[in-house]
Tab-separated table of C-alpha atoms and ligand atoms in Angstrom:
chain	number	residue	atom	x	y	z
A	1	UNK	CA	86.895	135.319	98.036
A	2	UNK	CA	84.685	132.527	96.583
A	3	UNK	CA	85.577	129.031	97.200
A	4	UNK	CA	89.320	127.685	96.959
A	5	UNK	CA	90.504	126.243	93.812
A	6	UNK	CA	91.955	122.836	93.883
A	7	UNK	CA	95.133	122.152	93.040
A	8	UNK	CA	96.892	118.976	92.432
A	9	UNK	CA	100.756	118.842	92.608
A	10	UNK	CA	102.778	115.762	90.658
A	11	UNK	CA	106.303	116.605	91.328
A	12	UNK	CA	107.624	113.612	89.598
A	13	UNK	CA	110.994	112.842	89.072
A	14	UNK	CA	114.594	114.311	88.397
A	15	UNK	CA	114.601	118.526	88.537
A	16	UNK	CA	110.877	118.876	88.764
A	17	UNK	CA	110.300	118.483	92.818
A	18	UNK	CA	113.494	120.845	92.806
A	19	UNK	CA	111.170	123.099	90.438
A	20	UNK	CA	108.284	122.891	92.291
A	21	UNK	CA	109.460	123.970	95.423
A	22	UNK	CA	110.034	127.538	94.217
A	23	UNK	CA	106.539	127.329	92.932
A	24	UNK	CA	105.253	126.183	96.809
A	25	UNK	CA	107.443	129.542	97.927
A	26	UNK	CA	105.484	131.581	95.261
A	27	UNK	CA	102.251	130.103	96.390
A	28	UNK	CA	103.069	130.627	99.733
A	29	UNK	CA	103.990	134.028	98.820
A	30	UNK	CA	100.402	134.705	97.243
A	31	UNK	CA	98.826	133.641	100.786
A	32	UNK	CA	100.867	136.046	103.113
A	33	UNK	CA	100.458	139.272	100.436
A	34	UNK	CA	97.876	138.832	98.218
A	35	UNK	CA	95.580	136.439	100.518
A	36	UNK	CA	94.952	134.235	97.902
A	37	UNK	CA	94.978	130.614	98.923
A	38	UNK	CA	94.510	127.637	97.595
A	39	UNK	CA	93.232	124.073	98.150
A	40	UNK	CA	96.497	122.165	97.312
A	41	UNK	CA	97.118	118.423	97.540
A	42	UNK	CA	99.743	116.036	96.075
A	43	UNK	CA	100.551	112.691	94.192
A	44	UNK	CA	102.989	110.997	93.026
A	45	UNK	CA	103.592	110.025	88.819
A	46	UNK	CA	106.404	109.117	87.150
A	47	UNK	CA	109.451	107.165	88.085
A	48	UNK	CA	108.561	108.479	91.974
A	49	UNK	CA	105.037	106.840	91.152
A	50	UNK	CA	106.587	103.508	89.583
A	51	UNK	CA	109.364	102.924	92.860
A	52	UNK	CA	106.400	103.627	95.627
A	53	UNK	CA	103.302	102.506	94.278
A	54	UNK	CA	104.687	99.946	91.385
A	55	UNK	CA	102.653	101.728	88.274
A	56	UNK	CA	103.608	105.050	86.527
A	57	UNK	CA	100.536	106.923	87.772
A	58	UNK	CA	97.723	104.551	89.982
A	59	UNK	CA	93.923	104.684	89.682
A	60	UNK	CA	93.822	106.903	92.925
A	61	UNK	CA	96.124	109.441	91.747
A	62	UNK	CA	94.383	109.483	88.035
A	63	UNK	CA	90.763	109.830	90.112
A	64	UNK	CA	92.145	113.059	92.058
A	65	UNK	CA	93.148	114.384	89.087
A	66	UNK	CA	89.782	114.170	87.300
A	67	UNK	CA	88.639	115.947	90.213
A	68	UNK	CA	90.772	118.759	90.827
A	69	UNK	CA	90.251	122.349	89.363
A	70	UNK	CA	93.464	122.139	87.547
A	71	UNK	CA	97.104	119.600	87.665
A	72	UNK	CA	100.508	121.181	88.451
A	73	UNK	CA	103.049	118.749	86.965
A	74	UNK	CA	107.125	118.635	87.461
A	75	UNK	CA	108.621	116.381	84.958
A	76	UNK	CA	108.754	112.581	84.618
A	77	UNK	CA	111.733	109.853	83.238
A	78	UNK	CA	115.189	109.503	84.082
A	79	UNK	CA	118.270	106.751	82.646
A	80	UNK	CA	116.860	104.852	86.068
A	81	UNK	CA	113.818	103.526	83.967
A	82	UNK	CA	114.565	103.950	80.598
A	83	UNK	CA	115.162	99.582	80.473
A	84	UNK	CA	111.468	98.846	81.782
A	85	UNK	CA	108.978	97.857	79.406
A	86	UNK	CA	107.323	100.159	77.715
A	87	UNK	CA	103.465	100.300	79.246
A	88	UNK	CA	105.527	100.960	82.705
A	89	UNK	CA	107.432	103.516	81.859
A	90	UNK	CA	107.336	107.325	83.520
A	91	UNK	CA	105.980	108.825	80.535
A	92	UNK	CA	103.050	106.382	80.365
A	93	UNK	CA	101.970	108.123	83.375
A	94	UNK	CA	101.726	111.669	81.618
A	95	UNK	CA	101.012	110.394	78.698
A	96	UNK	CA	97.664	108.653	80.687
A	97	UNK	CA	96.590	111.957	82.204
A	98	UNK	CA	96.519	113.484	78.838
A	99	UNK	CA	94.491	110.902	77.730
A	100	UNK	CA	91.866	110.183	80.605
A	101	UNK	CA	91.402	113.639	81.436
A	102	UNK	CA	90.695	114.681	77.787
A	103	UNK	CA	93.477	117.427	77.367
A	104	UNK	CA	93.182	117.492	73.487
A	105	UNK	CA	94.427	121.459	73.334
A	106	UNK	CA	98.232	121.949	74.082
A	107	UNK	CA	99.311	125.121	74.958
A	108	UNK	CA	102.943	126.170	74.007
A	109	UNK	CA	104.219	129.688	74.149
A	110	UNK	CA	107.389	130.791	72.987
A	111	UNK	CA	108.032	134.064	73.768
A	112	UNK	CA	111.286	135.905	73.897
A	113	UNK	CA	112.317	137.594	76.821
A	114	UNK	CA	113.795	141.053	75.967
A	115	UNK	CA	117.187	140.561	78.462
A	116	UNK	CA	117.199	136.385	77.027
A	117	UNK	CA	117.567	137.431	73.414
A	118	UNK	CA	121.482	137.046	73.419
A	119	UNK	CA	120.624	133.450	74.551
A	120	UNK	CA	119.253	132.223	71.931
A	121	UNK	CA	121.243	130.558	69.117
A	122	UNK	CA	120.255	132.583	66.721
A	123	UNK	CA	120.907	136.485	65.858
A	124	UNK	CA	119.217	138.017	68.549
A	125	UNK	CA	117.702	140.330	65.566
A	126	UNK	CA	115.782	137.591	64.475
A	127	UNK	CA	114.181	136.351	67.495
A	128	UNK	CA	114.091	139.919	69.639
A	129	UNK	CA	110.185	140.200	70.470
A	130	UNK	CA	109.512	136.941	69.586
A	131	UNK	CA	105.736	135.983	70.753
A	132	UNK	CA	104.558	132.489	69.175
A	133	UNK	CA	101.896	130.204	70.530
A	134	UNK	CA	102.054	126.303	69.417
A	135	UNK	CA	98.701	124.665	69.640
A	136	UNK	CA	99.675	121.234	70.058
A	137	UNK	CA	96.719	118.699	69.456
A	138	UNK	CA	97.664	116.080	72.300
A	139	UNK	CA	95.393	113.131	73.107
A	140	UNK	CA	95.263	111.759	69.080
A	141	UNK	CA	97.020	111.044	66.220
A	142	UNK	CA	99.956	108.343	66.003
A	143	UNK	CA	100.741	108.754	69.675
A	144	UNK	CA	97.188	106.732	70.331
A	145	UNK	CA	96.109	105.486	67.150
A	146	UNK	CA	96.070	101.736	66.691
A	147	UNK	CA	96.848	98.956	65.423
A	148	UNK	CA	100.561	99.599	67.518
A	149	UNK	CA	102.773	97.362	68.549
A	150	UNK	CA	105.629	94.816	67.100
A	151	UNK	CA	105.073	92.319	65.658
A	152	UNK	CA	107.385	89.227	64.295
A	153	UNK	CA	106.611	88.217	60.712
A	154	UNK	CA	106.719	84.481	59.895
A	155	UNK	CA	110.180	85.008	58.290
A	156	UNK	CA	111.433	85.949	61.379
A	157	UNK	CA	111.789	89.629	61.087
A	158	UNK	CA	110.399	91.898	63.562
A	159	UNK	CA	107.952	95.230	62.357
A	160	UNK	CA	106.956	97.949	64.028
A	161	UNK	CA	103.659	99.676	63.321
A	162	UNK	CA	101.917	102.796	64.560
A	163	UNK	CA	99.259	104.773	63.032
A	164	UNK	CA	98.427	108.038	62.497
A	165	UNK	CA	94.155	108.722	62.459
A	166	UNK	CA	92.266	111.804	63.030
A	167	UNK	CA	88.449	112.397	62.626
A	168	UNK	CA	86.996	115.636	61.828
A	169	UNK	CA	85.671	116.689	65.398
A	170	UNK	CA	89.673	115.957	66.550
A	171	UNK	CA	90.784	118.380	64.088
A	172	UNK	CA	87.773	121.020	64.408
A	173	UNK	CA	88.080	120.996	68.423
A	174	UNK	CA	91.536	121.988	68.239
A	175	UNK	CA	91.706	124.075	65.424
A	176	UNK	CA	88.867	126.216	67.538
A	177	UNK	CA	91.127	126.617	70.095
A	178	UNK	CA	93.745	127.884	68.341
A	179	UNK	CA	91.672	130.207	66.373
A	180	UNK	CA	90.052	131.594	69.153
A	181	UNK	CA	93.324	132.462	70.873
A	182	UNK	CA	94.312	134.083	67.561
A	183	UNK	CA	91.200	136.392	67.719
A	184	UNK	CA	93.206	137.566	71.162
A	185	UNK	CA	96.064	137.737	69.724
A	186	UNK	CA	97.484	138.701	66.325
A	187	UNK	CA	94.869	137.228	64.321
A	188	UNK	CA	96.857	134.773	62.359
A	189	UNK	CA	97.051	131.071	62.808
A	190	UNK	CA	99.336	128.682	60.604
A	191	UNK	CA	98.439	125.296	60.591
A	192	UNK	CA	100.957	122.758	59.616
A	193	UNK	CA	100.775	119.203	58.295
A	194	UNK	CA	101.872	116.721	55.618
A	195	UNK	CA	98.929	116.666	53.213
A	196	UNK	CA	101.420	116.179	50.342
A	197	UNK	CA	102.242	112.816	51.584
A	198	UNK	CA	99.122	111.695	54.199
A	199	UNK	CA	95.231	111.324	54.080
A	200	UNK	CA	95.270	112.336	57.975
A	201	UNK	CA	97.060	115.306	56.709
A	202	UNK	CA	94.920	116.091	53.903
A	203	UNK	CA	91.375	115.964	55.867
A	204	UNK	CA	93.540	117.974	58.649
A	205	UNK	CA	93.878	120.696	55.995
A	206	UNK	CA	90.607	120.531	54.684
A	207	UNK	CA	88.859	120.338	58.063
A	208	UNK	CA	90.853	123.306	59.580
A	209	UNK	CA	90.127	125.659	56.396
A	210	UNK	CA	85.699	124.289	56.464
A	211	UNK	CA	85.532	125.499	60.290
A	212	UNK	CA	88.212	128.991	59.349
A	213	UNK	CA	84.971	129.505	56.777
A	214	UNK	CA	82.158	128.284	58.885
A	215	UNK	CA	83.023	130.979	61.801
A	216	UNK	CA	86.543	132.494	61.924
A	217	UNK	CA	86.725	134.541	58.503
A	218	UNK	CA	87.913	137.407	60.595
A	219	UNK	CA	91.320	135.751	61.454
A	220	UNK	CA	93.726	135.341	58.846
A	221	UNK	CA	94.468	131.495	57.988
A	222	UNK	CA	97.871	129.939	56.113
A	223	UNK	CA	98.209	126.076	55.872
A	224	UNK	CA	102.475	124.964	55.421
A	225	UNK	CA	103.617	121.179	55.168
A	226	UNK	CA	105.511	120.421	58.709
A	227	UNK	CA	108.558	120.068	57.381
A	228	UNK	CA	108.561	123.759	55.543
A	229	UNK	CA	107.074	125.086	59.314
A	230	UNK	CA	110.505	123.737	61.106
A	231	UNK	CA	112.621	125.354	58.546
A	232	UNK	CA	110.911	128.427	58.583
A	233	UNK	CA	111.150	128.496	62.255
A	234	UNK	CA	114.556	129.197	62.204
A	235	UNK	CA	114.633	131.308	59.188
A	236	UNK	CA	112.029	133.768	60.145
A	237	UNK	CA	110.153	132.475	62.992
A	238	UNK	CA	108.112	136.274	63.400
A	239	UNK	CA	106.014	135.394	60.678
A	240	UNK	CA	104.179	133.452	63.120
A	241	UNK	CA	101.767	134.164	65.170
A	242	UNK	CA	99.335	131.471	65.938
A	243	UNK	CA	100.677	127.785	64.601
A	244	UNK	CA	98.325	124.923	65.334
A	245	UNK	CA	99.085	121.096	64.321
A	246	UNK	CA	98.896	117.632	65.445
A	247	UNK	CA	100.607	115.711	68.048
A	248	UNK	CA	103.587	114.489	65.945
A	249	UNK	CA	104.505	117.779	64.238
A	250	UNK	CA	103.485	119.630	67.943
A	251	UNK	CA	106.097	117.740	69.267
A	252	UNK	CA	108.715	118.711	67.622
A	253	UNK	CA	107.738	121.874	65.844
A	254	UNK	CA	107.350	122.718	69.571
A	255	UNK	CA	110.686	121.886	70.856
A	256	UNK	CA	112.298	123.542	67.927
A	257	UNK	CA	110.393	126.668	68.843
A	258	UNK	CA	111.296	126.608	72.278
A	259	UNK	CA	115.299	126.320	71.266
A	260	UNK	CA	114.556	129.798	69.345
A	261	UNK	CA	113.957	131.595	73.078
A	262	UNK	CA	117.616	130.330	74.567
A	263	UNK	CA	116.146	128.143	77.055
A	264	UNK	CA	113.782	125.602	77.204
A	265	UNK	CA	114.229	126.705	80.968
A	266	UNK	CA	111.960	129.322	80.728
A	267	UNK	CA	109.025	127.737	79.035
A	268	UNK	CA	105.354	126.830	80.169
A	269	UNK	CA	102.658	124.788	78.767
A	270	UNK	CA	98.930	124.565	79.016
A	271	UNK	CA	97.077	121.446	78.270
A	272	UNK	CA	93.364	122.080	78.318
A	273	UNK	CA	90.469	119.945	77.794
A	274	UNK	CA	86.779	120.586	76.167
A	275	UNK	CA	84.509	123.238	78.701
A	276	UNK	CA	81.820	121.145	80.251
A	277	UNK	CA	77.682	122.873	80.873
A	278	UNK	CA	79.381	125.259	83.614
A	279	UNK	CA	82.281	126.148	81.314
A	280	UNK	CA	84.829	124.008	83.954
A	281	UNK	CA	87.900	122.424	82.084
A	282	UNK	CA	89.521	119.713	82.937
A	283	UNK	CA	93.592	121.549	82.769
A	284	UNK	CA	97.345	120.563	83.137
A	285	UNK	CA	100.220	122.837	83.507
A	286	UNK	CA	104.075	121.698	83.560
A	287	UNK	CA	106.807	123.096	82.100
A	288	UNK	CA	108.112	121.953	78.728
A	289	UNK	CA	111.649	120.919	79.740
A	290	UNK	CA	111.450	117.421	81.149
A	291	UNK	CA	113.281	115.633	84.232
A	292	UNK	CA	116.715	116.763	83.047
A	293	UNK	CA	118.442	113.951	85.293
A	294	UNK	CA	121.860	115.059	84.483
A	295	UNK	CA	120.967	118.148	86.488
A	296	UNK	CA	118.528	116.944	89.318
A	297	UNK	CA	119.526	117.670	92.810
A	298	UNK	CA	122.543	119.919	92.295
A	299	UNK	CA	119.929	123.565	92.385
A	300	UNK	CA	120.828	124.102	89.047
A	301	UNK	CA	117.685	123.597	87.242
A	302	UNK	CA	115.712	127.183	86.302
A	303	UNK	CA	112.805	127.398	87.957
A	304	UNK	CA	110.968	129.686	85.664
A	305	UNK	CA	109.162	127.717	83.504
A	306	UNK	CA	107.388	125.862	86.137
A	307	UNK	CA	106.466	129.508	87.959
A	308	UNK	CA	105.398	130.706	84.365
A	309	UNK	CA	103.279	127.039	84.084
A	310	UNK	CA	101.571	128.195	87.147
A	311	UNK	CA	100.624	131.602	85.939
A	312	UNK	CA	99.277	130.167	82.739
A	313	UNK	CA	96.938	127.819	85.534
A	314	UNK	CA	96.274	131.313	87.423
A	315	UNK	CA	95.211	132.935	83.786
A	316	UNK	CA	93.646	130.177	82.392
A	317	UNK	CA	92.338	127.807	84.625
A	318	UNK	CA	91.585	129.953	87.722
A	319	UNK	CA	90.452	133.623	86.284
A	320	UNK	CA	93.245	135.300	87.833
A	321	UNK	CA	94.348	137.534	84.880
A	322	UNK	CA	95.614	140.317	87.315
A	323	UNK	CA	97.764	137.941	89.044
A	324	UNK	CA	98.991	136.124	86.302
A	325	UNK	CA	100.601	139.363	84.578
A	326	UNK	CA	102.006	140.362	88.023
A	327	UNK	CA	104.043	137.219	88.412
A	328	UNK	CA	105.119	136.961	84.108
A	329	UNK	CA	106.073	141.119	84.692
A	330	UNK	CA	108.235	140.097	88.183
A	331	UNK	CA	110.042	137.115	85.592
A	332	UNK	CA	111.060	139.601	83.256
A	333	UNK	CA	112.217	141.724	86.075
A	334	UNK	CA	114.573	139.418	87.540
A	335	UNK	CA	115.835	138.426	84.232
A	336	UNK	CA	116.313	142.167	83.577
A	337	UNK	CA	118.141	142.085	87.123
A	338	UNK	CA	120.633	140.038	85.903
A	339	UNK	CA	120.404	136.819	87.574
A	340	UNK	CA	120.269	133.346	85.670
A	341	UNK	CA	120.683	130.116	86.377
A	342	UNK	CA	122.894	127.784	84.481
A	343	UNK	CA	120.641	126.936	81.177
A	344	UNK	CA	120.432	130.686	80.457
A	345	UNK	CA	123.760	131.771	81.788
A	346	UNK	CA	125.486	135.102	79.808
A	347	UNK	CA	128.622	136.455	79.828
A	348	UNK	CA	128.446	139.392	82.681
A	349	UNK	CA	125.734	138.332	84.156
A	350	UNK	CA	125.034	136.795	87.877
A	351	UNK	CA	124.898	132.886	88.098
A	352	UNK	CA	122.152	131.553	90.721
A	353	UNK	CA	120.840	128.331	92.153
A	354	UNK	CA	116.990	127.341	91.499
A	355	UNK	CA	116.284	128.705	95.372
A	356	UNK	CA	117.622	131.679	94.837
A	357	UNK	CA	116.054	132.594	91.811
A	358	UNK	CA	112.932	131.518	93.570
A	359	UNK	CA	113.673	133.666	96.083
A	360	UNK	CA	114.597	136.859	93.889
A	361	UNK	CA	110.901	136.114	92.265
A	362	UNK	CA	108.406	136.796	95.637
A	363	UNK	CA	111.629	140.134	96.701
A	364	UNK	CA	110.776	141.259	93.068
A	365	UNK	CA	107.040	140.588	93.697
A	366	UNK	CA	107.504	142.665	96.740
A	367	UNK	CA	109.009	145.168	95.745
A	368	UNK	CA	106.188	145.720	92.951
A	369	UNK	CA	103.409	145.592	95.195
A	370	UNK	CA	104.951	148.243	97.575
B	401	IPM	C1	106.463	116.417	75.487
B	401	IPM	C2	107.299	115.194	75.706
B	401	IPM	C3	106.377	113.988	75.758
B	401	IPM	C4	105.745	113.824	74.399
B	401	IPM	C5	107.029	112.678	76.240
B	401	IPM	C6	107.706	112.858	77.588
B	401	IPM	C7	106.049	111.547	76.277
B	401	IPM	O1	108.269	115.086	74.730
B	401	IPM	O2	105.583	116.701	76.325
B	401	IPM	O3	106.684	117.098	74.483
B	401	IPM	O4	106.333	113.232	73.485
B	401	IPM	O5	104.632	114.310	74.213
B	402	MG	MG1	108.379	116.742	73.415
């Protein structure tokens, strides 16, 4: 094999080092039967950054990132931080990678697994095959823009201001993502905003639908305000195929998607950053449920969504397609099996701590290979 990829663990804090050590046994797994190996290191972000190296993610761990073929991250926060200002909190420590490392495209599948479709809250006929991909644009928008801050006003009252700003290569670079993962796909993106009430909203539109023109004609393009997007979500969320929007609406829209599946448990993210001269991207994979502190340390937490975070790295970062569908086809397997863990726990079925359904992952992957 050609030279190891680098990988760069951040654990972080509440269920995602429980999370990640099924991942370790899967990678481990991937050495002794596949021979695959890889270059892995770790760091510290988070809450686990803030208590042993005082800052939510420090220079050294943000330059190892930069440098590493792709980031494998737990989960950050917990109630243990939530009083410290708000430049040293965990989440300024993701919200820093995204940033530095230029991951403008994120990735957010919500797919339905076939035995999970009594899970979800709605009629399973609604959601049964469900297959949606959010692309989330992640490094603008009112999560960055400035002026922020608050302010107190001469008469004594306090304001808060953010702002929400996009420029036209923002929008184009992530509309081209999504549109290009249409073209594999179903051929249909949806892009959602609030042109009815902003001006970022109406170049949004405007930009998405000149660059759909310029070079994407053969996929099929629908713009819906945000607002009508989260209510058809739940009404008929199988009209969707591809749904791109900005970092606000992503958010949320994303979230709201991910509730349609039955588990937040089971899903991955992507976040990917522009290809340099030798097509390398910068890339970040974690799972979309965060830190879940109520649950950490008890091996309740599911830890499928991290295991499915590191196939989307295999598929997308590290050109291991074969792989990648061998480890998504074992998941369904072991959900088929009948074994859940807590968050996706049906009537009938068999309830399992986070090790063993790490464990029933590499059996399953062993009994496919056989
Ligand atoms: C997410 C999370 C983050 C966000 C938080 C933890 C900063 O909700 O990844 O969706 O708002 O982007
Ligand atoms: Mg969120």
């Amino acid at each position: 094999m050609s030279e190891k990829k680098s990988l760069f663990v951040l654990a972080g804090d509440g269920i995602g080092p429980e999370v990640m050590t099924e991942v370790y046994r899967l990678i481990e797994w991937l050495e002794r039967r596949r021979d695959i190996s890889f270059e892995v290191s770790e760091g510290l972000v988070g809450g686990a950054a803030i208590e042993a190296e005082g800052a939510p993610i420090s220079d050294e761990t943000m330059k190892k990132a930069l440098a590493s073929d792709a980031v494998l991250l737990g989960a950050v926060g917990g109630p243990k931080w939530d009083d410290l200002p708000f430049e040293q909190k965990p989440e300024r420590g993701l919200l820093r990678l995204r940033k530095e490392m230029k991951l403008f495209a994120n990735l957010r599948p919500a797919v339905v697994f076939p035995s999970l479709a009594e899970a979800s809250t709605l009629k399973p006929e609604g959601v049964s095959g469900l297959d949606i991909m959010i692309v989330r644009e992640l490094t603008g928008g009112v999560y960055f823009g400035t002026p922020r801050g608050i302010e107190t006003l001469p008469n004594g009252e306090r304001r808060g201001v953010n702002t929400q700003v996009y420029t036209t290569g923002e929008i184009q670079r992530v509309a081209r993502v999504a549109f290009e993962l249409a073209q594999k796909r179903s051929g249909r993106v949806c892009s959602a905003d609030k042109a009815n009430v902003m001006e970022s909203g109406v170049l949004w539109r405007e930009e998405v639908q000149r660059l759909h023109d310029e070079a994407f004609t053969d996929v099929e393009l629908s713009h819906m305000y945000a607002d009508n997007c989260a209510m058809q979500l739940v009404r008929n969320p199988r009209q969707f195929d591809v749904i791109v929007t900005d970092n606000l609406f992503g958010d949320i829209l994303s979230d709201e998607a991910a509730m349609l599946t039955g588990s937040l448990g089971m899903l991955p993210s992507a976040s990917l950053g522009a290809a340099d001269e030798n097509g390398r991207r910068l890339a970040l994979y974690e799972p979309v449920h965060g830190s879940a502190p109520d649950i950490a340390g008890r091996g309740l937490a599911n830890p499928l969504a991290c295991i499915l975070s590191f196939a989307m790295c295999l598929r997308y970062s590290f050109d291991m397609t074969e792989v990648a569908d061998l480890i998504e086809a074992a998941v369904t397997e072991v959900l088929d099996g009948g074994l859940r863990t807590a968050d996706i726990m049906q009537d009938g079925k068999a309830r399992v701590s986070t090790r063993v359904m790490g464990e029933a992952l590499t059996s399953t992957l062993n009994n496919m290979i056989n």
